[in-house]
mmCIF file of C-alpha atoms in Angstrom:
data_model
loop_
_atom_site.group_PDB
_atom_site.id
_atom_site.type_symbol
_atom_site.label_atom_id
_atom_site.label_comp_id
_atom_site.label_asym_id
_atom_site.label_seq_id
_atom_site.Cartn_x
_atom_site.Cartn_y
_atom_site.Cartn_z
ATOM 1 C CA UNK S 1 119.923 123.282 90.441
ATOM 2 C CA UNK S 2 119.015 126.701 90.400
ATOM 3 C CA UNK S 3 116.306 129.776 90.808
ATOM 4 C CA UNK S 4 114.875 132.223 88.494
ATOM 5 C CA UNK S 5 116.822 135.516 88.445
ATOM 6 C CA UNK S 6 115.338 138.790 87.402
ATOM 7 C CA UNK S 7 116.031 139.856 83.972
ATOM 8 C CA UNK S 8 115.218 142.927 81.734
ATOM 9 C CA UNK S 9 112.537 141.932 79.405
ATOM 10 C CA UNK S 10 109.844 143.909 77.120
ATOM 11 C CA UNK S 11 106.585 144.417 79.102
ATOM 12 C CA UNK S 12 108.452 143.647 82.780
ATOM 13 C CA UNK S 13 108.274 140.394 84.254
ATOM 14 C CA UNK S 14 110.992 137.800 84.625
ATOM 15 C CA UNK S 15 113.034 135.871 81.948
ATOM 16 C CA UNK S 16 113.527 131.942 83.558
ATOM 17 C CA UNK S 17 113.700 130.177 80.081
ATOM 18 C CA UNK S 18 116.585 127.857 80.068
ATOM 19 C CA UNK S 19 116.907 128.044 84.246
ATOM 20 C CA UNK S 20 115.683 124.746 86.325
ATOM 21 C CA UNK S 21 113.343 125.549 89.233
ATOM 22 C CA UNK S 22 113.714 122.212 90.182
ATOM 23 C CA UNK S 23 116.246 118.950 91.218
ATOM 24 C CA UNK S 24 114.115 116.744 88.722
ATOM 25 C CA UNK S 25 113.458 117.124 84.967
ATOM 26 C CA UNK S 26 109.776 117.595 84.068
ATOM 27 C CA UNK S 27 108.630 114.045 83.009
ATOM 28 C CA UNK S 28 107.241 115.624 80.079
ATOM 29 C CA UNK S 29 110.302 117.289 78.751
ATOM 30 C CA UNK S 30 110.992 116.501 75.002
ATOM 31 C CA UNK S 31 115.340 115.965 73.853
ATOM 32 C CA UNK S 32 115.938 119.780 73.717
ATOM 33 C CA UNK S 33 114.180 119.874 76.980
ATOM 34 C CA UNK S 34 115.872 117.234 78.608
ATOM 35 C CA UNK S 35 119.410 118.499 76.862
ATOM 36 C CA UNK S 36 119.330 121.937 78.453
ATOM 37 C CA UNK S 37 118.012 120.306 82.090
ATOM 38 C CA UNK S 38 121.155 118.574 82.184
ATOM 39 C CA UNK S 39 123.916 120.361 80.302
ATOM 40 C CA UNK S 40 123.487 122.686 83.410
ATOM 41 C CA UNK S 41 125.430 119.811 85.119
ATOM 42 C CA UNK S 42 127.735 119.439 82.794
ATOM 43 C CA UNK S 43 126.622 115.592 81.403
ATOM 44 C CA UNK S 44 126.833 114.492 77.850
ATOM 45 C CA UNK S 45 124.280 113.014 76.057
ATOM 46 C CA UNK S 46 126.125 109.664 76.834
ATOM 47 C CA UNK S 47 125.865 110.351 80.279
ATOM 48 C CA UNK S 48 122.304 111.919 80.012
ATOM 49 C CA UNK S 49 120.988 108.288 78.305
ATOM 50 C CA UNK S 50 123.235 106.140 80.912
ATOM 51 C CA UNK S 51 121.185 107.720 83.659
ATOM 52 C CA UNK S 52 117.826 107.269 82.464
ATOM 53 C CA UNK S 53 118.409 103.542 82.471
ATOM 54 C CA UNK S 54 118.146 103.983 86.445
ATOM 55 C CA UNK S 55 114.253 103.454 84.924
ATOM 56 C CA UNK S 56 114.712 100.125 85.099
ATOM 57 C CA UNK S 57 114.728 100.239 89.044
ATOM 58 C CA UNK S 58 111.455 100.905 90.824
ATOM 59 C CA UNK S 59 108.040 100.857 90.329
ATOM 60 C CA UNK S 60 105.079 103.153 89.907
ATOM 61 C CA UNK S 61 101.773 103.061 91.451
ATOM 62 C CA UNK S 62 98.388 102.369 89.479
ATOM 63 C CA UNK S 63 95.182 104.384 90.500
ATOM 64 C CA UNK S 64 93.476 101.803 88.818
ATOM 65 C CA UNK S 65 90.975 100.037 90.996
ATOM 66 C CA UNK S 66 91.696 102.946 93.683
ATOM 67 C CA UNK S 67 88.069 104.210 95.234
ATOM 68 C CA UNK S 68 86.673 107.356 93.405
ATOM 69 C CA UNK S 69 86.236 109.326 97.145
ATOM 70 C CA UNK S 70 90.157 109.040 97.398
ATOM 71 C CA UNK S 71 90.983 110.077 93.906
ATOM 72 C CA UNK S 72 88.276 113.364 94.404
ATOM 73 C CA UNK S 73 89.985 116.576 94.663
ATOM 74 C CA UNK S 74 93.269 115.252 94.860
ATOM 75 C CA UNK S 75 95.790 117.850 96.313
ATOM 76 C CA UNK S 76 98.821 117.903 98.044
ATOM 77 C CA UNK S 77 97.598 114.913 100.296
ATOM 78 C CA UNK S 78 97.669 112.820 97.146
ATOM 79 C CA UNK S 79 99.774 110.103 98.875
ATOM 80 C CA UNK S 80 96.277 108.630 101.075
ATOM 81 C CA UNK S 81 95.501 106.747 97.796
ATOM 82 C CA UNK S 82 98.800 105.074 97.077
ATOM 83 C CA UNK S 83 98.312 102.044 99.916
ATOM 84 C CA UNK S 84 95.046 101.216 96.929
ATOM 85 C CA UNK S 85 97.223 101.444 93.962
ATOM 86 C CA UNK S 86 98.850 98.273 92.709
ATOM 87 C CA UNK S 87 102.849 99.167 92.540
ATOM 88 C CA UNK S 88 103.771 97.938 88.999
ATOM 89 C CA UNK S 89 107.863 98.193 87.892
ATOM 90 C CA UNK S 90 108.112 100.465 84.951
ATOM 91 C CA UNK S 91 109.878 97.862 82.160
ATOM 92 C CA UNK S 92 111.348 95.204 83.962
ATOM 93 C CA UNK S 93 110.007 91.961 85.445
ATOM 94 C CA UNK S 94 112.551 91.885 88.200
ATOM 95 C CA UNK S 95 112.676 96.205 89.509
ATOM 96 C CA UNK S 96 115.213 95.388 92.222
ATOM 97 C CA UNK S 97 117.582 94.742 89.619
ATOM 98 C CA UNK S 98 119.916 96.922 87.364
ATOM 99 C CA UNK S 99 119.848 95.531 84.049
ATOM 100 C CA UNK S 100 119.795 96.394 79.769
ATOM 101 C CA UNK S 101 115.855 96.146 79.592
ATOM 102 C CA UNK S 102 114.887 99.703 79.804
ATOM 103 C CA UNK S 103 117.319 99.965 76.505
ATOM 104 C CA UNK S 104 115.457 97.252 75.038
ATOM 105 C CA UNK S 105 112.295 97.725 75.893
ATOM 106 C CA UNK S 106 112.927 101.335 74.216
ATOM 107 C CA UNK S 107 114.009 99.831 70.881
ATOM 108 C CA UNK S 108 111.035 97.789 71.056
ATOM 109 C CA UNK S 109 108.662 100.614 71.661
ATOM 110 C CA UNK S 110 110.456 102.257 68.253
ATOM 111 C CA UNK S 111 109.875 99.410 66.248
ATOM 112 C CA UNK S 112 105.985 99.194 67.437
ATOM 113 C CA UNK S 113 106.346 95.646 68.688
ATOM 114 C CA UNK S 114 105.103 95.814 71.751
ATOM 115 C CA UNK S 115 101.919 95.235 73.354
ATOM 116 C CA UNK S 116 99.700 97.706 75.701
ATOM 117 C CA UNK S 117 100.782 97.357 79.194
ATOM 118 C CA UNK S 118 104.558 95.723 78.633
ATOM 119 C CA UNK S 119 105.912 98.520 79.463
ATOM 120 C CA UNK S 120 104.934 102.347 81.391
ATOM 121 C CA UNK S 121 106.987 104.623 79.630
ATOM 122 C CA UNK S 122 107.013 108.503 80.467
ATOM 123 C CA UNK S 123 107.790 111.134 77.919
ATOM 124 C CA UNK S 124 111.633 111.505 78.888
ATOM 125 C CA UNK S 125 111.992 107.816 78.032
ATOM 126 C CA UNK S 126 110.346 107.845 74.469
ATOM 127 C CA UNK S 127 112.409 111.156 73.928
ATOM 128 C CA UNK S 128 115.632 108.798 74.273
ATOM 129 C CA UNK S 129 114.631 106.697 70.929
ATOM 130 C CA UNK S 130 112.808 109.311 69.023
ATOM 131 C CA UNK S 131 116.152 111.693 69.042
ATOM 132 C CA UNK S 132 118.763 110.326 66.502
ATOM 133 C CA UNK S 133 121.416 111.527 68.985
ATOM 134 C CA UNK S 134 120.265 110.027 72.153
ATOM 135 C CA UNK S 135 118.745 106.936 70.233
ATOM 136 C CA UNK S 136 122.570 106.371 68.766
ATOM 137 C CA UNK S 137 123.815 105.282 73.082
ATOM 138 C CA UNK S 138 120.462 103.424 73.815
ATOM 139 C CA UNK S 139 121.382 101.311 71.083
ATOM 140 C CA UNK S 140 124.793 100.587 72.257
ATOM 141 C CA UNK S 141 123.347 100.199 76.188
ATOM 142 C CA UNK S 142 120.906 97.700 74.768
ATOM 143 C CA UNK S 143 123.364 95.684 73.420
ATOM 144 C CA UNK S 144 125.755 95.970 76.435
ATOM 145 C CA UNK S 145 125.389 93.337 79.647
#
């Protein structure tokens, strides 16, 4: 997406506000966050909230139940614990399937009427309901088949 590029500022140094050092937004980005990540491409906030229902594919891997000497000093070699994790889909009972669910599940979150473990939401997700803007197309996804 892009590198940092030197720029003039007080003190020295370099200036990479608002430039991605990376082909993934942080999962921990909040809207303005996830706004400027992918303006850069040029996609609207339609667009933005259309592609983060590609959640509803996949799954994630638990490090619950995985044994304490392969979560010690986790590094770059990380991936030796994932054959102990249990691989969980994020909000959907069927993860090989594109579906409206993530958009639901989202509006469900919002309204607090859901129960611990339904769902593994990261940051970017909760962003989607909590910003008026973004919350206005999950609405309309979640009532689109």
């Amino acid at each position: 997406v892009g590198t940092c590029r030197e720029a003039t500022v007080p003190g020295g140094g370099r200036d990479c506000r608002g430039q991605a050092d990376s082909t993934m937004p942080n999962a921990g980005l909040d809207s303005d966050g996830l706004r400027n990540f992918f303006h850069r491409l040029d996609f609207s906030d339609e667009e933005i909230v259309a592609l983060m229902g590609g959640h509803t594919l996949g799954r994630w891997t638990s490090l619950l139940g995985v044994p304490k000497e392969c979560l010690k000093n986790l590094n770059s070699k990380w991936e030796r614990c994932l054959p102990y994790g249990e691989r969980l889909p994020f909000v959907s009972e069927d993860p090989d399937t594109f579906s409206n669910s993530y958009f639901k599940w989202l509006l469900l979150w919002n309204e607090r009427k859901i129960e611990y473990g339904d769902v593994h939401f990261i940051p970017t997700d909760v962003v989607l309901v909590i910003d008026d803007g973004f919350r206005e197309y999950v609405q309309r996804f979640a009532g689109d088949k």
